[in-house]
CSV table of N, CA, C and O in Angstrom, one decimal:
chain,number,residue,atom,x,y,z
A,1,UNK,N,62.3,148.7,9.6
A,1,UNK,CA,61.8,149.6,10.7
A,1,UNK,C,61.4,148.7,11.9
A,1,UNK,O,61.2,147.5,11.7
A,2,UNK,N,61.4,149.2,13.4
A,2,UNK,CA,61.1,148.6,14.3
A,2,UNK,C,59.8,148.9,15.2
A,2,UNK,O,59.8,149.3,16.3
A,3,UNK,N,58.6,148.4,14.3
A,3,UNK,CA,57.6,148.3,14.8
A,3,UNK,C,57.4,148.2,15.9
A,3,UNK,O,56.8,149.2,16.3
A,4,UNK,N,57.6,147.6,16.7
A,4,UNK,CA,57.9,147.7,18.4
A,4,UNK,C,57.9,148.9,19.1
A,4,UNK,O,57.1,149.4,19.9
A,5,UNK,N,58.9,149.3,18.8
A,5,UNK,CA,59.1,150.5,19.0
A,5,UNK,C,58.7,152.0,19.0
A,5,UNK,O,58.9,152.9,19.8
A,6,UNK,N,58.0,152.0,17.5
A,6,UNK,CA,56.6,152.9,17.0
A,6,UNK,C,56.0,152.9,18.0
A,6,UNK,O,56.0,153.7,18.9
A,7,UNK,N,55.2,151.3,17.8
A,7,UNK,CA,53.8,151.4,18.6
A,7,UNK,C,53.9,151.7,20.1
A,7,UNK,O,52.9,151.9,20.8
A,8,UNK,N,55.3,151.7,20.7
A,8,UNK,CA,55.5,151.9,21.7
A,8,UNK,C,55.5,153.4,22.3
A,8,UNK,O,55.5,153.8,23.5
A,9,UNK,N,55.7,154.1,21.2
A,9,UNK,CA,56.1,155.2,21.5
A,9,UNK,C,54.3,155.9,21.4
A,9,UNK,O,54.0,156.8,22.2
A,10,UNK,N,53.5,155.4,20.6
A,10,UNK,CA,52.1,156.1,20.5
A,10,UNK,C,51.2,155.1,21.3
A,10,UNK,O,50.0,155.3,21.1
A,11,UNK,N,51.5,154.2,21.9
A,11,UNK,CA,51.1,153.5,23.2
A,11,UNK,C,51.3,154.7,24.5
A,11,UNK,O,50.6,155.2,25.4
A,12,UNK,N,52.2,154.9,24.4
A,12,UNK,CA,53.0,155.7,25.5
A,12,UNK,C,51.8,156.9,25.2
A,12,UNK,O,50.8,157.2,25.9
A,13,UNK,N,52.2,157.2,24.5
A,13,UNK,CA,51.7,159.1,24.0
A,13,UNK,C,50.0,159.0,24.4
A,13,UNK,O,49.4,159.8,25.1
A,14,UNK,N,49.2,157.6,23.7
A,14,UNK,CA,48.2,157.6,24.1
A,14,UNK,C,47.4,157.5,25.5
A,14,UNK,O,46.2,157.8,25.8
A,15,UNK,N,48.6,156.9,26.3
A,15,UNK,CA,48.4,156.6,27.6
A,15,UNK,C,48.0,155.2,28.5
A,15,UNK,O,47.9,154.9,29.7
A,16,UNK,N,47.8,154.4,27.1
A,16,UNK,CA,47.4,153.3,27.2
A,16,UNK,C,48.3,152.0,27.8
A,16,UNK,O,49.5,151.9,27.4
A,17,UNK,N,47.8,151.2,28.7
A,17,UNK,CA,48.3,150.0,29.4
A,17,UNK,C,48.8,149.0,28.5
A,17,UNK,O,48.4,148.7,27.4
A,18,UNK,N,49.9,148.4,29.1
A,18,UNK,CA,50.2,146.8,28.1
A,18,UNK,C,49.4,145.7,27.9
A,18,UNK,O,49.7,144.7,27.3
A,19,UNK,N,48.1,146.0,28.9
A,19,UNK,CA,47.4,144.8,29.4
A,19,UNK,C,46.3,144.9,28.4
A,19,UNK,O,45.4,144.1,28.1
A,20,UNK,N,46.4,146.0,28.0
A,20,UNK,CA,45.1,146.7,27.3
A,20,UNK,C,45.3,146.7,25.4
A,20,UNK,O,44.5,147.2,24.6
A,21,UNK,N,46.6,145.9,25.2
A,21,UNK,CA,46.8,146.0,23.4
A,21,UNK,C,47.2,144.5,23.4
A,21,UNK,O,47.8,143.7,24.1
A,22,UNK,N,46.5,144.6,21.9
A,22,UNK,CA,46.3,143.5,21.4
A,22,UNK,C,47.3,143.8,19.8
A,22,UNK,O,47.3,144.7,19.0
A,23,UNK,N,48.2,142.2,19.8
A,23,UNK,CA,49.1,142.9,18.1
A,23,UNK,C,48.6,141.2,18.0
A,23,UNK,O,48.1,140.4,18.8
A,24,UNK,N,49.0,141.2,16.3
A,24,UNK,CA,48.2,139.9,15.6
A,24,UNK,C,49.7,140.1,14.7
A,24,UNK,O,50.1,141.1,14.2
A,25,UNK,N,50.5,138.6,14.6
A,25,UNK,CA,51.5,138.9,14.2
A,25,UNK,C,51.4,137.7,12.9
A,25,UNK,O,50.4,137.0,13.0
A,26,UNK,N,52.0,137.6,12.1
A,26,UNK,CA,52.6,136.2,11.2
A,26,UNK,C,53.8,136.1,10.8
A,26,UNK,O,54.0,135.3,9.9
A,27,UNK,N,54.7,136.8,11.3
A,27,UNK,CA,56.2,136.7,10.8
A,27,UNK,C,57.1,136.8,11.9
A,27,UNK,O,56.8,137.6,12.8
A,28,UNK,N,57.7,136.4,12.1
A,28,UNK,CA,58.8,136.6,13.2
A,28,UNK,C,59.6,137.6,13.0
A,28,UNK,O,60.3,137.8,14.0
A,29,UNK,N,59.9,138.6,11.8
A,29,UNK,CA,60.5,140.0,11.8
A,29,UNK,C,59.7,140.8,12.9
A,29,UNK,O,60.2,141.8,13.6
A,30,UNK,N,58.5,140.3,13.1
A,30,UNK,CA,57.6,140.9,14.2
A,30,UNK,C,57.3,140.9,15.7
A,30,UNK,O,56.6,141.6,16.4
A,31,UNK,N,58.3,139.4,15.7
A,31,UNK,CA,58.1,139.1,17.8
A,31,UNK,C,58.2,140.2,18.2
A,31,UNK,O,57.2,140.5,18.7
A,32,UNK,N,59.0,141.0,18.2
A,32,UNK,CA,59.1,141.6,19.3
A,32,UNK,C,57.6,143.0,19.5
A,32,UNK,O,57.7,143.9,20.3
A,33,UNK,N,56.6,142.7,18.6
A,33,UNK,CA,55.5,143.5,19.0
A,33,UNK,C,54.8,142.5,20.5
A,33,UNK,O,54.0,143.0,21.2
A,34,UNK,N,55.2,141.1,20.6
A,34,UNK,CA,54.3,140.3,21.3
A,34,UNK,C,55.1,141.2,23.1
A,34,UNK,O,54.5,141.2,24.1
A,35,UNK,N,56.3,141.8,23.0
A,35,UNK,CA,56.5,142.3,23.8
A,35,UNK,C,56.2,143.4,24.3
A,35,UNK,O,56.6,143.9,25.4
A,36,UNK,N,55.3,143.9,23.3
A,36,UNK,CA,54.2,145.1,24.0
A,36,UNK,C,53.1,145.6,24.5
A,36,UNK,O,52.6,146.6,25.0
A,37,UNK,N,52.7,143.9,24.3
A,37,UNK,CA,51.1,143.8,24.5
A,37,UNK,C,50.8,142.4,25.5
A,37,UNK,O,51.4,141.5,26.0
A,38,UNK,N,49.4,143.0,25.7
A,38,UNK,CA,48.8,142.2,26.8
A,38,UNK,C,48.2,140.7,25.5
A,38,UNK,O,48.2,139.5,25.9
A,39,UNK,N,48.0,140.8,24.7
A,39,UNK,CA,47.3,139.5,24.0
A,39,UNK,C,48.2,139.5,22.5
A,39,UNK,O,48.2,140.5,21.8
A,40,UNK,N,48.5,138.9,22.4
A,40,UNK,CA,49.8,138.4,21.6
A,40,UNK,C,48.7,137.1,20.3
A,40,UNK,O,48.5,136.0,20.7
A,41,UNK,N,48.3,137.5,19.2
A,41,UNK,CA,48.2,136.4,18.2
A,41,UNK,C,48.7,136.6,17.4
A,41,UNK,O,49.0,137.6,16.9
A,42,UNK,N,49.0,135.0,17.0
A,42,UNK,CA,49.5,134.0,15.9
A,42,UNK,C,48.8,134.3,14.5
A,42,UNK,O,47.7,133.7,14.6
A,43,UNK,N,48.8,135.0,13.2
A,43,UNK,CA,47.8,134.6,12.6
A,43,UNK,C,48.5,134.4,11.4
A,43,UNK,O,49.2,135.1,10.8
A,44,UNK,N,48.0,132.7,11.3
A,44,UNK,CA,48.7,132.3,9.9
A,44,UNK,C,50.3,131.9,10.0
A,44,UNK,O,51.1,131.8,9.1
A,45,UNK,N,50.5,131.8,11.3
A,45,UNK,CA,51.8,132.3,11.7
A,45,UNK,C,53.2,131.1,11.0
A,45,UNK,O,52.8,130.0,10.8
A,46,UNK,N,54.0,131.4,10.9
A,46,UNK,CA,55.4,130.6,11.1
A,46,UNK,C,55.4,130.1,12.8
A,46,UNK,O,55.0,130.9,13.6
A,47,UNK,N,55.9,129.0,13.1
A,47,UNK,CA,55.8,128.4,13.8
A,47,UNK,C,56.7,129.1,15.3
A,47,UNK,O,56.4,129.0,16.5
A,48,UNK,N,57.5,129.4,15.0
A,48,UNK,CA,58.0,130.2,16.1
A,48,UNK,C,57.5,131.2,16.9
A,48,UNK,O,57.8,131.4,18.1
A,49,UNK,N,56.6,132.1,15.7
A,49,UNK,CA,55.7,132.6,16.4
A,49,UNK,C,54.5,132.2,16.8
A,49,UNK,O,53.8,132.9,17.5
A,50,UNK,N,54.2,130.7,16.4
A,50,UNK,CA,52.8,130.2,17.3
A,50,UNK,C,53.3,130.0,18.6
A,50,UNK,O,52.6,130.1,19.6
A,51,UNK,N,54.7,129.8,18.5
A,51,UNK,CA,55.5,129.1,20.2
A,51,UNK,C,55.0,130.6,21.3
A,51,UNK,O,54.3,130.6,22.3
A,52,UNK,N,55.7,131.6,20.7
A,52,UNK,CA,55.6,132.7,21.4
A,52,UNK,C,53.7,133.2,21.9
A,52,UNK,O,53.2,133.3,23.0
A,53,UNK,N,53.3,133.4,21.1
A,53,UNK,CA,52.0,134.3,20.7
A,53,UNK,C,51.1,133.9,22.0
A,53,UNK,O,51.3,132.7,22.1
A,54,UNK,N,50.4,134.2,22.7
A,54,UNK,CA,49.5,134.0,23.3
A,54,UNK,C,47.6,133.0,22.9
A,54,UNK,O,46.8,132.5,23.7
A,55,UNK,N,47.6,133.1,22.0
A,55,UNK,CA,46.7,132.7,21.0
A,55,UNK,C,46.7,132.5,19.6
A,55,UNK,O,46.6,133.6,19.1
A,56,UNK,N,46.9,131.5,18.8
A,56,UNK,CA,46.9,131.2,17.0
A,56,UNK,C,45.6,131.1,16.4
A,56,UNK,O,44.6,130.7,17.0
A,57,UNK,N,45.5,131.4,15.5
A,57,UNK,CA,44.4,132.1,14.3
A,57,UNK,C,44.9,131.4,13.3
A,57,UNK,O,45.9,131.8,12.6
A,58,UNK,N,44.5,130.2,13.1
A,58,UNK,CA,45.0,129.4,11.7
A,58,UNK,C,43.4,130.0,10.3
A,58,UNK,O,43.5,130.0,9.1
A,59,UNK,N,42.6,130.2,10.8
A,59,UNK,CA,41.4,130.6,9.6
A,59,UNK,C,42.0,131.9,9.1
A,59,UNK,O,42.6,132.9,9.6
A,60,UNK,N,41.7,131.6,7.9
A,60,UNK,CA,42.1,133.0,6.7
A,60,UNK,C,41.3,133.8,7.0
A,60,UNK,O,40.6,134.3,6.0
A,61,UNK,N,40.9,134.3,8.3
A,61,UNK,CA,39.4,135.1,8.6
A,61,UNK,C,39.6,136.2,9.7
A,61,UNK,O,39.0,136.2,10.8
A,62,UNK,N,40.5,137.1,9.2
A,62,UNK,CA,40.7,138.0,10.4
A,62,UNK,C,39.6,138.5,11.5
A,62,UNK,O,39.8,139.1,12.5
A,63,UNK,N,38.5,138.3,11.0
A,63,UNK,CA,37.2,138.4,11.9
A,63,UNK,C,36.9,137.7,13.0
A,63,UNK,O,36.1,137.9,13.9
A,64,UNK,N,37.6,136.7,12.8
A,64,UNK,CA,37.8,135.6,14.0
A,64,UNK,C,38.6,136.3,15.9
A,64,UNK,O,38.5,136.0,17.1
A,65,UNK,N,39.7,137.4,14.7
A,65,UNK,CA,40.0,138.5,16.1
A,65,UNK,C,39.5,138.5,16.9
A,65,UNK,O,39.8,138.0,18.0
A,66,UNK,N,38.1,139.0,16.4
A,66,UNK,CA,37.3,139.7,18.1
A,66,UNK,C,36.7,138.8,18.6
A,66,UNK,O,35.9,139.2,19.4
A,67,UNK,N,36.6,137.4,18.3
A,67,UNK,CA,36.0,136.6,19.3
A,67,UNK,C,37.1,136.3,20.2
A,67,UNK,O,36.8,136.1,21.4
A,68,UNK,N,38.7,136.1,19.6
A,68,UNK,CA,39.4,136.0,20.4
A,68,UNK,C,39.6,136.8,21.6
A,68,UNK,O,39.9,136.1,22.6
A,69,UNK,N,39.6,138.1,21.7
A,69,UNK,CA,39.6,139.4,22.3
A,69,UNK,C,38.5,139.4,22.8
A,69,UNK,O,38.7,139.5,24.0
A,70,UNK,N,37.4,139.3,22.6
A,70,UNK,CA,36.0,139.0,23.6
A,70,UNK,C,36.9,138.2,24.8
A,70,UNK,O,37.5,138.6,25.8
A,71,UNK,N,36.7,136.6,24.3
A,71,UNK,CA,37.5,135.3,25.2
A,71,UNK,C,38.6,136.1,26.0
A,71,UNK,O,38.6,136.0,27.3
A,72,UNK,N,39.3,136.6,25.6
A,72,UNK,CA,40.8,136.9,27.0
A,72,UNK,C,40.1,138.1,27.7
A,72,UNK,O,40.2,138.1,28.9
A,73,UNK,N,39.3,139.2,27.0
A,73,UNK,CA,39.5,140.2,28.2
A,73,UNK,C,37.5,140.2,28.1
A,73,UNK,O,37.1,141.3,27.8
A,74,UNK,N,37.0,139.6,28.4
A,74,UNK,CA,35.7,138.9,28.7
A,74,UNK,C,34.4,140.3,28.7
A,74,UNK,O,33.6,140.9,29.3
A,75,UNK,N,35.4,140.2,27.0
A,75,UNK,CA,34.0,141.4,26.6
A,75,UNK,C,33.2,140.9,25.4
A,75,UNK,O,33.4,139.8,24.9
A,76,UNK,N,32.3,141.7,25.1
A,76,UNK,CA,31.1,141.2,24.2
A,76,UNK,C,31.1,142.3,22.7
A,76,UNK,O,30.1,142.8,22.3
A,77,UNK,N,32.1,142.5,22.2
A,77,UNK,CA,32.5,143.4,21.3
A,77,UNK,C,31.7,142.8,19.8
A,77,UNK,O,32.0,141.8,19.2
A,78,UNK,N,30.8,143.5,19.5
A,78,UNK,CA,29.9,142.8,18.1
A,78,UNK,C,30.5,142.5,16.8
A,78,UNK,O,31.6,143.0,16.8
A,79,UNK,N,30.2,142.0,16.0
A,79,UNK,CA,31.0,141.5,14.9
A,79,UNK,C,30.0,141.8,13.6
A,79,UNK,O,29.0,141.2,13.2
A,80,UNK,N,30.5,143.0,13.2
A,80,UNK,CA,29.9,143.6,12.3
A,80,UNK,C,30.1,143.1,10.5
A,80,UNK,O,31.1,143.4,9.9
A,81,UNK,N,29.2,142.6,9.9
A,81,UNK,CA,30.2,142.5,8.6
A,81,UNK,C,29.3,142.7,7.5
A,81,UNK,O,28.1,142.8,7.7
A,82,UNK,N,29.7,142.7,6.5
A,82,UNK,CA,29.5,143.9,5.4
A,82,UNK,C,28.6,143.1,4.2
A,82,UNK,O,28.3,143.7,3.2
């Protein structure tokens, strides 16, 4: 399937900006989500997609996200955990 494409289509529907989505990728079956979005990570990634990605996430700690996402679009989003 062509995830890209999906998310593009309920991107659209939602109304939402490219500047404004964030995709977290690790495979390169997946670049082409980096072409939908405003912040593009690496996590865990194969190396081609570290080349591409806008930011890499090497910690097994997907929680690490929203600091990234704080940092690029200079918000203060809390980090809740369980």
């Amino acid at each position: 399937s062509d995830k890209a494409r999906s998310a593009t289509i309920k991107i659209e529907e939602w109304g939402q900006n490219k500047e404004d989505i964030v995709v977290v990728v690790d495979g390169a079956n997946d670049i082409k989500l980096f072409d939908i979005c405003g912040l593009g990570i690496a996590f865990r990634a194969q190396d081609i997609v570290k080349d591409i990605a806008n930011k890499t996430l090497e910690e097994k700690d997907l929680s690490k996200v929203i600091q990234i996402i704080n940092n690029h679009y200079q918000l203060q989003l809390p980090l809740h955990t369980a």
